[in-house]
CSV table of C-alpha atoms and ligand atoms in Angstrom, one decimal:
chain,number,residue,atom,x,y,z
A,1,MET,CA,0.0,0.0,0.0
A,2,ILE,CA,1.2,3.5,-0.8
A,3,ARG,CA,2.0,5.5,2.3
A,4,THR,CA,3.0,9.2,2.1
A,5,ARG,CA,3.7,11.7,4.8
A,6,PHE,CA,3.8,15.4,5.6
A,7,ALA,CA,6.4,16.2,8.2
A,8,PRO,CA,6.4,19.8,9.2
A,9,SER,CA,8.8,21.2,11.8
A,10,PRO,CA,6.8,23.3,14.3
A,11,THR,CA,9.1,26.3,14.3
A,12,GLY,CA,6.4,28.6,12.9
A,13,PHE,CA,3.0,28.6,11.1
A,14,LEU,CA,2.2,26.5,8.1
A,15,HIS,CA,3.9,28.1,5.1
A,16,ILE,CA,2.1,28.0,1.7
A,17,GLY,CA,5.0,26.0,0.3
A,18,GLY,CA,4.3,23.5,3.1
A,19,ALA,CA,0.6,23.5,2.3
A,20,ARG,CA,1.4,22.7,-1.3
A,21,THR,CA,3.7,19.8,-0.2
A,22,ALA,CA,1.0,18.5,2.1
A,23,LEU,CA,-1.6,18.7,-0.7
A,24,PHE,CA,0.6,16.7,-3.1
A,25,SER,CA,1.3,14.0,-0.4
A,26,TRP,CA,-2.3,13.8,0.6
A,27,ALA,CA,-3.6,13.7,-3.0
A,28,TYR,CA,-1.0,11.1,-4.0
A,29,ALA,CA,-2.2,8.8,-1.2
A,30,GLN,CA,-5.8,9.5,-2.0
A,31,ARG,CA,-5.3,8.8,-5.7
A,32,ASN,CA,-3.7,5.5,-5.0
A,33,GLN,CA,-6.0,4.4,-2.1
A,34,GLY,CA,-3.1,4.8,0.2
A,35,LYS,CA,-2.6,6.4,3.5
A,36,PHE,CA,-1.4,9.9,4.4
A,37,ILE,CA,0.5,10.3,7.6
A,38,LEU,CA,1.1,13.5,9.5
A,39,ARG,CA,4.3,13.7,11.5
A,40,ILE,CA,5.4,16.6,13.6
A,41,GLU,CA,9.2,16.9,13.5
A,42,ASP,CA,9.7,18.6,16.9
A,43,THR,CA,13.2,17.3,17.9
A,44,ASP,CA,14.6,20.8,17.6
A,45,ILE,CA,13.5,21.7,21.2
A,46,GLU,CA,14.8,25.2,21.1
A,47,ARG,CA,12.9,26.3,18.0
A,48,SER,CA,9.7,24.1,18.3
A,49,THR,CA,6.7,25.5,20.1
A,50,THR,CA,3.3,24.2,21.1
A,51,GLU,CA,1.7,27.2,19.5
A,52,SER,CA,3.3,26.3,16.2
A,53,VAL,CA,2.1,22.7,16.5
A,54,GLN,CA,-1.4,24.0,17.1
A,55,SER,CA,-1.3,26.5,14.3
A,56,ILE,CA,-0.1,23.8,11.9
A,57,LEU,CA,-2.8,21.4,13.0
A,58,ASP,CA,-5.4,24.2,12.7
A,59,ALA,CA,-4.2,25.0,9.2
A,60,MET,CA,-4.4,21.4,8.1
A,61,VAL,CA,-8.0,21.3,9.4
A,62,TRP,CA,-8.9,24.5,7.6
A,63,LEU,CA,-7.3,23.2,4.3
A,64,ASN,CA,-9.3,20.0,4.8
A,65,LEU,CA,-6.3,17.7,4.4
A,66,PRO,CA,-7.0,15.2,7.1
A,67,PRO,CA,-4.3,12.6,7.8
A,68,ASP,CA,-5.2,8.9,7.9
A,69,GLU,CA,-2.7,8.5,10.7
A,70,GLY,CA,-1.1,10.8,13.2
A,71,PRO,CA,-0.1,13.3,14.1
A,72,TYR,CA,3.0,11.5,15.4
A,73,TYR,CA,5.5,13.4,17.4
A,74,GLN,CA,9.2,12.8,17.1
A,75,THR,CA,9.7,13.8,20.7
A,76,SER,CA,7.6,10.8,21.8
A,77,ARG,CA,10.0,8.5,19.9
A,78,MET,CA,13.3,9.2,21.5
A,79,ASN,CA,13.7,5.7,22.9
A,80,ARG,CA,13.3,4.2,19.5
A,81,TYR,CA,16.0,6.5,18.0
A,82,GLN,CA,18.4,5.5,20.8
A,83,GLU,CA,17.7,1.9,20.1
A,84,ILE,CA,18.7,2.3,16.4
A,85,ILE,CA,21.7,4.3,17.4
A,86,GLN,CA,22.9,1.5,19.7
A,87,ARG,CA,22.2,-1.0,16.9
A,88,MET,CA,24.3,0.9,14.4
A,89,LEU,CA,27.1,1.3,16.9
A,90,THR,CA,27.1,-2.4,17.5
A,91,GLU,CA,26.9,-3.3,13.8
A,92,GLY,CA,29.7,-0.8,13.0
A,93,SER,CA,27.7,1.5,10.8
A,94,ALA,CA,28.1,4.3,13.3
A,95,TYR,CA,30.9,5.4,15.7
A,96,TYR,CA,31.7,7.7,18.6
A,97,CYS,CA,33.5,10.9,17.8
A,98,TYR,CA,35.3,12.7,20.6
A,99,CYS,CA,36.8,15.6,18.6
A,100,SER,CA,36.4,19.0,20.1
A,101,LYS,CA,35.2,22.0,18.2
A,102,GLN,CA,38.8,23.4,18.0
A,103,GLU,CA,40.2,20.1,16.7
A,104,LEU,CA,37.6,20.0,14.0
A,105,GLU,CA,38.3,23.6,13.1
A,106,GLN,CA,42.0,22.9,12.8
A,107,MET,CA,41.4,19.8,10.7
A,108,ARG,CA,39.2,21.9,8.3
A,109,GLU,CA,41.8,24.6,8.1
A,110,GLN,CA,44.5,22.1,7.2
A,111,GLN,CA,42.3,20.5,4.6
A,112,LYS,CA,41.6,23.8,3.0
A,113,LEU,CA,45.3,24.6,2.9
A,114,GLN,CA,45.9,21.3,1.1
A,115,GLY,CA,43.1,22.1,-1.3
A,116,ILE,CA,40.9,19.2,-0.1
A,117,LYS,CA,37.2,19.6,0.4
A,118,PRO,CA,36.6,19.9,4.2
A,119,LYS,CA,35.3,16.6,5.5
A,120,TYR,CA,35.6,14.7,8.8
A,121,ASP,CA,38.8,12.5,8.4
A,122,ARG,CA,37.5,9.7,10.7
A,123,ARG,CA,40.3,10.0,13.2
A,124,CYS,CA,38.0,8.8,15.9
A,125,LEU,CA,37.0,5.7,13.9
A,126,HIS,CA,40.6,4.8,13.2
A,127,HIS,CA,42.1,5.5,16.6
A,128,GLY,CA,39.4,4.3,18.9
A,129,GLN,CA,38.2,6.0,22.1
A,130,LYS,CA,40.3,9.0,23.2
A,131,ASN,CA,41.4,9.5,26.7
A,132,THR,CA,39.2,12.5,27.3
A,133,ASN,CA,36.3,13.7,29.3
A,134,THR,CA,34.5,15.0,26.3
A,135,LYS,CA,31.1,13.4,25.7
A,136,PRO,CA,31.1,12.0,22.3
A,137,VAL,CA,28.8,12.6,19.4
A,138,VAL,CA,27.8,9.6,17.2
A,139,ARG,CA,28.7,9.7,13.5
A,140,PHE,CA,27.3,7.7,10.7
A,141,LYS,CA,29.9,5.8,8.8
A,142,ASN,CA,29.1,7.0,5.3
A,143,PRO,CA,30.2,4.7,2.4
A,144,GLU,CA,33.6,6.0,1.0
A,145,THR,CA,33.2,5.0,-2.5
A,146,GLY,CA,30.5,4.8,-5.2
A,147,SER,CA,27.5,7.1,-5.4
A,148,VAL,CA,23.9,7.4,-4.4
A,149,ILE,CA,21.5,7.4,-7.3
A,150,TRP,CA,17.8,7.8,-7.1
A,151,HIS,CA,15.1,8.4,-9.7
A,152,ASP,CA,13.3,11.3,-8.4
A,153,LEU,CA,9.6,11.3,-9.2
A,154,VAL,CA,9.7,14.9,-10.1
A,155,LYS,CA,13.3,15.8,-11.1
A,156,GLY,CA,14.4,12.5,-12.7
A,157,LYS,CA,17.7,10.9,-12.1
A,158,ILE,CA,19.8,12.5,-9.3
A,159,GLU,CA,23.3,11.3,-8.3
A,160,PHE,CA,25.6,12.2,-5.5
A,161,SER,CA,29.1,10.9,-5.1
A,162,ASN,CA,29.8,9.4,-1.7
A,163,LEU,CA,33.1,11.4,-1.7
A,164,GLU,CA,30.9,14.5,-1.3
A,165,LEU,CA,29.2,13.2,1.8
A,166,ASP,CA,30.6,13.7,5.3
A,167,ASP,CA,30.2,11.3,8.2
A,168,LEU,CA,27.0,12.8,9.5
A,169,ILE,CA,26.5,13.3,13.2
A,170,ILE,CA,23.4,11.3,14.1
A,171,ALA,CA,23.4,12.0,17.8
A,172,ARG,CA,24.7,15.1,19.5
A,173,SER,CA,26.9,14.9,22.6
A,174,ASP,CA,23.8,15.4,24.8
A,175,GLY,CA,22.4,12.2,23.2
A,176,VAL,CA,19.7,14.0,21.2
A,177,PRO,CA,19.4,12.4,17.7
A,178,THR,CA,19.7,14.8,14.8
A,179,TYR,CA,17.2,15.7,12.1
A,180,ASN,CA,18.3,13.6,9.2
A,181,PHE,CA,18.6,10.5,11.4
A,182,CYS,CA,15.1,10.9,12.9
A,183,VAL,CA,13.5,11.3,9.5
A,184,VAL,CA,15.1,8.0,8.4
A,185,VAL,CA,13.9,6.1,11.4
A,186,ASP,CA,10.5,7.5,11.1
A,187,ASP,CA,10.1,6.9,7.4
A,188,LEU,CA,11.3,3.4,8.0
A,189,ASP,CA,9.0,2.7,11.0
A,190,MET,CA,6.0,4.3,9.4
A,191,ASN,CA,6.5,2.3,6.2
A,192,ILE,CA,6.6,5.4,4.1
A,193,THR,CA,6.7,4.4,0.4
A,194,HIS,CA,6.8,7.8,-1.2
A,195,VAL,CA,8.6,10.8,0.3
A,196,ILE,CA,7.1,13.9,-1.3
A,197,ARG,CA,8.7,17.1,0.0
A,198,GLY,CA,10.2,20.4,-0.9
A,199,ASP,CA,13.4,20.4,-3.1
A,200,ASP,CA,15.3,22.2,-0.3
A,201,HIS,CA,15.7,18.6,1.0
A,202,VAL,CA,17.4,17.2,-2.1
A,203,ASN,CA,20.8,17.4,-0.4
A,204,ASN,CA,19.5,15.4,2.6
A,205,THR,CA,18.2,12.6,0.5
A,206,PRO,CA,21.6,10.8,-0.3
A,207,ARG,CA,22.5,10.9,3.4
A,208,GLN,CA,19.1,9.4,4.3
A,209,ILE,CA,19.3,6.8,1.6
A,210,ASN,CA,22.8,5.7,2.9
A,211,ILE,CA,21.5,5.4,6.5
A,212,LEU,CA,18.5,3.3,5.3
A,213,GLN,CA,20.9,1.1,3.3
A,214,ALA,CA,23.1,0.6,6.4
A,215,LEU,CA,20.0,-0.5,8.2
A,216,ASN,CA,19.1,-2.9,5.4
A,217,ALA,CA,15.8,-1.1,5.1
A,218,PRO,CA,13.7,-0.6,1.9
A,219,ILE,CA,14.3,2.7,0.2
A,220,PRO,CA,11.2,4.8,-0.4
A,221,LEU,CA,10.7,6.6,-3.7
A,222,TYR,CA,11.4,10.4,-3.5
A,223,GLY,CA,9.7,13.3,-5.2
A,224,HIS,CA,11.1,16.8,-4.6
A,225,VAL,CA,8.7,19.5,-5.5
A,226,PRO,CA,10.1,23.0,-6.4
A,227,MET,CA,10.1,26.1,-4.2
A,228,ILE,CA,7.4,28.8,-4.4
A,229,LEU,CA,9.0,32.1,-5.1
A,230,ARG,CA,7.8,35.7,-5.0
A,231,GLU,CA,6.5,37.2,-8.2
A,232,ASP,CA,9.9,38.9,-8.8
A,233,GLY,CA,11.7,35.5,-8.5
A,234,GLU,CA,13.1,36.2,-5.0
A,235,LYS,CA,12.6,33.9,-2.0
A,236,MET,CA,9.4,34.6,-0.1
A,237,SER,CA,9.9,36.1,3.3
A,238,LYS,CA,7.8,36.4,6.5
A,239,ARG,CA,8.6,40.1,6.6
A,240,ARG,CA,7.5,41.1,3.1
A,241,ASP,CA,5.0,38.4,2.1
A,242,ALA,CA,1.9,36.7,3.3
A,243,VAL,CA,3.5,33.2,3.7
A,244,SER,CA,1.3,31.7,6.3
A,245,VAL,CA,-1.7,29.7,5.2
A,246,MET,CA,-3.9,31.3,7.8
A,247,GLN,CA,-3.2,34.8,6.4
A,248,TYR,CA,-5.0,33.7,3.3
A,249,LYS,CA,-8.0,32.7,5.4
A,250,ALA,CA,-8.0,36.1,6.9
A,251,MET,CA,-7.9,37.6,3.4
A,252,GLY,CA,-11.2,35.8,2.6
A,253,ILE,CA,-9.7,33.1,0.5
A,254,LEU,CA,-11.5,29.7,0.4
A,255,PRO,CA,-9.3,26.8,1.3
A,256,GLU,CA,-10.1,24.9,-1.9
A,257,ALA,CA,-9.3,28.0,-3.9
A,258,LEU,CA,-5.9,28.3,-2.2
A,259,LEU,CA,-5.2,24.6,-2.8
A,260,ASN,CA,-6.4,24.9,-6.4
A,261,TYR,CA,-4.1,27.8,-7.0
A,262,LEU,CA,-1.1,26.2,-5.2
A,263,ALA,CA,-1.7,23.0,-7.2
A,264,LYS,CA,-1.7,24.9,-10.5
A,265,LEU,CA,1.4,26.7,-9.6
A,266,CYS,CA,3.7,23.7,-10.3
A,267,TRP,CA,1.4,21.1,-11.8
A,268,GLY,CA,-0.9,21.0,-14.8
A,269,TYR,CA,-3.6,18.9,-16.3
A,270,GLY,CA,-4.4,20.1,-19.8
A,271,ASP,CA,-5.9,23.6,-19.7
A,272,GLU,CA,-7.8,23.0,-16.5
A,273,GLU,CA,-7.6,26.1,-14.3
A,274,ILE,CA,-10.4,25.7,-11.9
A,275,PHE,CA,-11.1,22.3,-10.3
A,276,THR,CA,-12.5,20.7,-7.2
A,277,MET,CA,-10.2,18.7,-4.8
A,278,GLU,CA,-12.0,15.6,-6.0
A,279,GLN,CA,-11.1,16.3,-9.6
A,280,PHE,CA,-7.5,17.2,-8.5
A,281,VAL,CA,-7.2,13.8,-6.8
A,282,ASN,CA,-8.4,12.0,-9.9
A,283,TRP,CA,-6.0,13.9,-12.2
A,284,PHE,CA,-3.0,14.2,-9.9
A,285,ASP,CA,0.3,12.5,-10.9
A,286,LEU,CA,3.8,13.4,-9.9
A,287,ASN,CA,4.8,13.1,-13.6
A,288,ASN,CA,3.0,16.3,-14.2
A,289,VAL,CA,4.7,18.3,-11.5
A,290,SER,CA,7.2,20.8,-12.9
A,291,GLY,CA,10.7,20.6,-11.6
A,292,SER,CA,11.4,24.3,-11.7
A,293,PRO,CA,10.4,27.0,-9.1
A,294,ALA,CA,7.0,28.6,-9.3
A,295,ARG,CA,6.2,32.3,-8.9
A,296,PHE,CA,3.4,33.3,-6.6
A,297,ASP,CA,0.9,35.7,-8.2
A,298,ILE,CA,-1.6,37.0,-5.7
A,299,LYS,CA,-3.9,38.5,-8.3
A,300,LYS,CA,-4.2,35.2,-9.9
A,301,LEU,CA,-5.1,33.6,-6.5
A,302,PHE,CA,-7.9,36.1,-6.1
A,303,TRP,CA,-9.2,35.3,-9.6
A,304,VAL,CA,-9.2,31.6,-8.7
A,305,ASN,CA,-10.9,32.5,-5.5
A,306,ALA,CA,-13.6,34.4,-7.4
A,307,GLN,CA,-14.3,31.4,-9.6
A,308,HIS,CA,-14.6,29.1,-6.5
A,309,LEU,CA,-17.0,31.6,-4.8
A,310,LYS,CA,-19.3,31.3,-7.8
A,311,LEU,CA,-19.2,27.5,-7.5
A,312,THR,CA,-19.8,27.4,-3.8
A,313,ASN,CA,-23.3,26.8,-2.5
A,314,ASN,CA,-25.0,29.7,-0.8
A,315,ASN,CA,-25.6,27.8,2.4
A,316,ARG,CA,-22.0,27.3,3.0
A,317,LEU,CA,-21.2,30.9,2.0
A,318,LYS,CA,-23.9,32.1,4.4
A,319,ASP,CA,-22.1,30.3,7.3
A,320,LEU,CA,-18.8,31.7,6.3
A,321,VAL,CA,-20.2,35.3,6.1
A,322,LEU,CA,-21.9,34.8,9.5
A,323,GLU,CA,-18.5,33.5,10.9
A,324,ILE,CA,-16.8,36.7,9.7
A,325,TRP,CA,-19.4,38.9,11.4
A,326,GLN,CA,-19.5,36.8,14.6
A,327,GLN,CA,-15.7,37.2,14.9
A,328,ASP,CA,-16.3,40.9,15.5
A,329,ASN,CA,-19.6,40.7,17.4
A,330,ALA,CA,-19.4,44.1,18.8
A,331,LYS,CA,-19.2,45.7,15.4
A,332,TYR,CA,-21.7,43.6,13.6
A,333,ASN,CA,-24.2,43.1,16.5
A,334,GLN,CA,-26.9,45.0,14.7
A,335,VAL,CA,-26.4,43.3,11.4
A,336,LEU,CA,-26.5,39.9,13.0
A,337,SER,CA,-29.7,40.6,14.8
A,338,HIS,CA,-31.3,41.8,11.6
A,339,VAL,CA,-30.2,38.6,9.8
A,340,GLU,CA,-32.0,36.8,12.5
A,341,GLN,CA,-35.1,39.0,12.1
A,342,TYR,CA,-35.2,38.7,8.3
A,343,GLY,CA,-34.3,35.0,8.3
A,344,SER,CA,-31.0,33.6,7.2
A,345,ASP,CA,-32.5,32.4,3.9
A,346,LYS,CA,-32.6,36.1,2.9
A,347,LEU,CA,-28.8,36.2,3.5
A,348,GLU,CA,-28.4,33.1,1.2
A,349,GLN,CA,-30.5,34.8,-1.5
A,350,LEU,CA,-28.6,37.9,-1.2
A,351,ILE,CA,-25.3,36.0,-1.5
A,352,GLU,CA,-26.5,34.6,-4.8
A,353,LEU,CA,-26.8,38.1,-6.1
A,354,ILE,CA,-23.5,39.4,-4.7
A,355,LYS,CA,-21.1,36.5,-5.1
A,356,PRO,CA,-20.5,36.9,-8.9
A,357,ARG,CA,-19.3,40.5,-8.1
A,358,VAL,CA,-16.6,39.8,-5.5
A,359,ASP,CA,-13.3,37.9,-5.2
A,360,ASN,CA,-13.1,37.2,-1.5
A,361,LEU,CA,-15.3,36.4,1.5
A,362,ASN,CA,-14.6,39.6,3.3
A,363,SER,CA,-15.9,41.6,0.3
A,364,LEU,CA,-18.9,39.3,0.2
A,365,ALA,CA,-19.6,39.9,3.9
A,366,ASN,CA,-19.1,43.7,3.5
A,367,ASN,CA,-21.4,43.8,0.5
A,368,CYS,CA,-24.2,42.1,2.4
A,369,ILE,CA,-24.2,44.5,5.3
A,370,TYR,CA,-26.3,47.3,3.8
A,371,PHE,CA,-29.2,44.9,3.2
A,372,PHE,CA,-29.4,44.1,6.9
A,373,THR,CA,-29.0,47.7,8.0
A,374,PRO,CA,-32.4,49.5,7.9
A,375,PHE,CA,-32.1,53.2,7.5
A,376,PRO,CA,-28.4,53.1,7.0
A,377,ILE,CA,-26.4,56.3,7.2
A,378,ALA,CA,-25.0,56.7,3.8
A,379,ASP,CA,-21.2,56.5,3.6
A,380,ILE,CA,-21.0,58.9,0.7
A,381,ASP,CA,-22.0,62.5,0.2
A,382,CYS,CA,-25.6,62.1,-0.9
A,383,ALA,CA,-26.7,65.7,-1.1
A,384,ASN,CA,-26.3,65.8,-4.9
A,385,ILE,CA,-28.1,62.5,-5.4
A,386,LEU,CA,-31.0,63.0,-2.9
A,387,THR,CA,-32.0,66.3,-4.5
A,388,ASN,CA,-35.5,67.7,-4.3
A,389,ASP,CA,-36.2,66.3,-7.7
A,390,ALA,CA,-35.0,62.9,-6.6
A,391,GLN,CA,-37.1,63.1,-3.5
A,392,GLN,CA,-40.2,63.8,-5.6
A,393,ILE,CA,-39.4,60.8,-7.8
A,394,LEU,CA,-39.1,58.6,-4.8
A,395,THR,CA,-42.4,59.8,-3.3
A,396,LYS,CA,-44.2,59.0,-6.6
A,397,PHE,CA,-42.4,55.7,-6.8
A,398,VAL,CA,-43.7,54.7,-3.3
A,399,ASP,CA,-47.3,55.2,-4.6
A,400,GLN,CA,-46.5,53.2,-7.6
A,401,ILE,CA,-45.1,50.1,-5.9
A,402,ASN,CA,-47.7,50.3,-3.2
A,403,GLN,CA,-50.1,49.1,-5.8
A,404,ILE,CA,-48.2,45.9,-6.5
A,405,ASN,CA,-50.5,43.2,-5.1
A,406,VAL,CA,-48.3,40.2,-5.5
A,407,TRP,CA,-44.7,41.0,-4.7
A,408,THR,CA,-42.9,39.0,-7.4
A,409,LEU,CA,-39.7,39.9,-9.1
A,410,GLU,CA,-41.6,40.0,-12.4
A,411,ASN,CA,-44.3,42.4,-11.0
A,412,ILE,CA,-41.6,44.7,-9.5
A,413,LYS,CA,-39.8,44.9,-12.9
A,414,LEU,CA,-43.0,45.7,-14.7
A,415,SER,CA,-43.9,48.3,-12.2
A,416,ILE,CA,-40.5,50.0,-12.5
A,417,LYS,CA,-40.7,50.0,-16.2
A,418,GLU,CA,-44.2,51.4,-16.2
A,419,PHE,CA,-43.1,54.1,-13.7
A,420,CYS,CA,-40.2,55.2,-15.8
A,421,GLN,CA,-42.3,55.3,-18.9
A,422,THR,CA,-45.2,57.2,-17.4
A,423,ASN,CA,-42.9,59.8,-15.8
A,424,GLN,CA,-40.4,59.9,-18.5
A,425,ILE,CA,-37.6,59.0,-16.2
A,426,LYS,CA,-34.4,57.3,-17.1
A,427,MET,CA,-33.5,54.2,-15.0
A,428,PRO,CA,-30.4,55.9,-13.2
A,429,GLN,CA,-32.6,58.8,-12.2
A,430,LEU,CA,-34.6,56.4,-10.1
A,431,GLY,CA,-31.9,53.8,-9.4
A,432,MET,CA,-29.4,56.1,-7.7
A,433,PRO,CA,-31.6,57.8,-5.1
A,434,LEU,CA,-33.5,54.5,-4.6
A,435,ARG,CA,-30.4,52.6,-3.8
A,436,LEU,CA,-29.2,55.3,-1.5
A,437,GLN,CA,-32.6,55.5,0.3
A,438,LEU,CA,-32.9,51.7,0.6
A,439,PHE,CA,-29.4,50.7,1.3
A,440,GLY,CA,-27.2,53.8,2.0
A,441,THR,CA,-24.9,52.9,-0.9
A,442,LYS,CA,-24.7,53.4,-4.6
A,443,GLU,CA,-23.0,50.1,-5.2
A,444,THR,CA,-25.5,47.2,-5.2
A,445,PRO,CA,-26.6,44.5,-7.5
A,446,ALA,CA,-29.9,45.0,-9.5
A,447,PHE,CA,-32.2,47.0,-7.2
A,448,ASP,CA,-35.4,45.2,-8.4
A,449,ALA,CA,-33.9,41.9,-7.1
A,450,LEU,CA,-32.9,43.5,-3.8
A,451,MET,CA,-36.4,45.0,-3.4
A,452,TYR,CA,-37.9,41.6,-4.0
A,453,LEU,CA,-35.7,40.2,-1.3
A,454,LEU,CA,-36.5,43.0,1.1
A,455,GLY,CA,-40.2,42.4,0.7
A,456,LYS,CA,-42.9,44.9,0.1
A,457,ASP,CA,-43.3,46.1,3.7
A,458,GLU,CA,-39.7,46.6,4.4
A,459,THR,CA,-39.1,48.3,1.1
A,460,LEU,CA,-41.9,50.8,1.8
A,461,ASN,CA,-40.8,51.1,5.3
A,462,ARG,CA,-37.3,52.2,4.2
A,463,LEU,CA,-38.6,54.5,1.5
A,464,GLY,CA,-41.1,56.1,3.9
A,465,LYS,CA,-38.4,57.2,6.3
B,501,LIG,N1,10.6,18.8,8.8
B,501,LIG,C1,11.0,19.1,7.5
B,501,LIG,C2,10.6,20.5,7.1
B,501,LIG,O1,9.7,21.1,7.8
B,501,LIG,C3,10.5,18.2,6.4
B,501,LIG,C4,11.3,16.9,6.4
B,501,LIG,C5,10.9,16.0,5.3
B,501,LIG,O2,9.8,16.2,4.6
B,501,LIG,O3,11.6,15.0,5.1
B,501,LIG,O4,11.1,21.1,6.2
């Protein structure tokens, strides 16, 4: 069975590059009826925080990429790492190294002078335990000859000469196992068949393969996906860019739109631009992932989001809009109570009218507010719109619509048409003041549809005031 994993280090929030890697690992497992495992790589005690763990878990929930197993935590597996280190020491694939920092420094200086690439010269392996009080580190005995070759599922054949690889420290002098080693033991114990991760890990892969080989363990397949860069080709940074997944939630992006956009950044399936996660899983293959870095284009993301908003059912959008208002209860208290009064189905119908006009949930929520704010205070200078003439038009218009017996959209449209014809009025002459009087804003979808939603009583009520 195919088993993939996503293995974030909890040293910060979930980065969009991480989300993309998680998506590919999840989709690959889904596509192949496999399992997707979540592993929190928290051995770096100084940099890992519980807040980061929580924010990563929250982001995974928001993205709707549920693991089939996990989260597993490396810090709970320390005994297992020690067990393997002991085994390797016994079998001779690892050895203690007592060299001090200064000694290693001197060794490197000398190698440089001799024009050799700096590398640990194995003096502790050859000369046995030193008579010293220094607590040793444990080093992996990397093969000295040959090379490590793997057929990367994204980048094709990759080869590293063993001459290039140092004897990696697998346990520090305080006994704490190191990153590359823990990854290997975890991938082995968790029976990972496909390691899909960012290509910043390409250099770690030959070291990890060598350790797996020393343990006589099966070697998983590796697929290294390219980095996501800024639009100008520079690396993304926390300082300048929105790199956290949850920042996109705050911008009103739908999770499936973010995933759709991230997927498209470095993967393609024909000309398909907009797709559901179900379609993506059906189409996804690592062969179609591009090996070169992708550039993040926020405008394109909002465009993708707009397309997804149109496809999302109004009931879900209603819940998301309510969630936005509820988060700032003090500010939207009145709006929320009017939604309750008018019925939330009105909000759904309103969303149907507004969603084609916006590209994010915050705008959607903002554009719904005026409907639920009777007698709003106009946010614009309305003196030149609500002129005496305009007031007169509105007064006549009230009489006209008062006569509508059955409040249907069709009848409202007919009534408006008739009103304009009889009084020789152009639509904007009515529309502008009417919008302002009913909703306190000039920017709304078709006012006949909004009047229909408001209902006759409320329409007249608002116009009467
Ligand atoms: N913990 C690593 C990271 O957050 C990922 C390791 C891996 O996927 O092998 O970059």
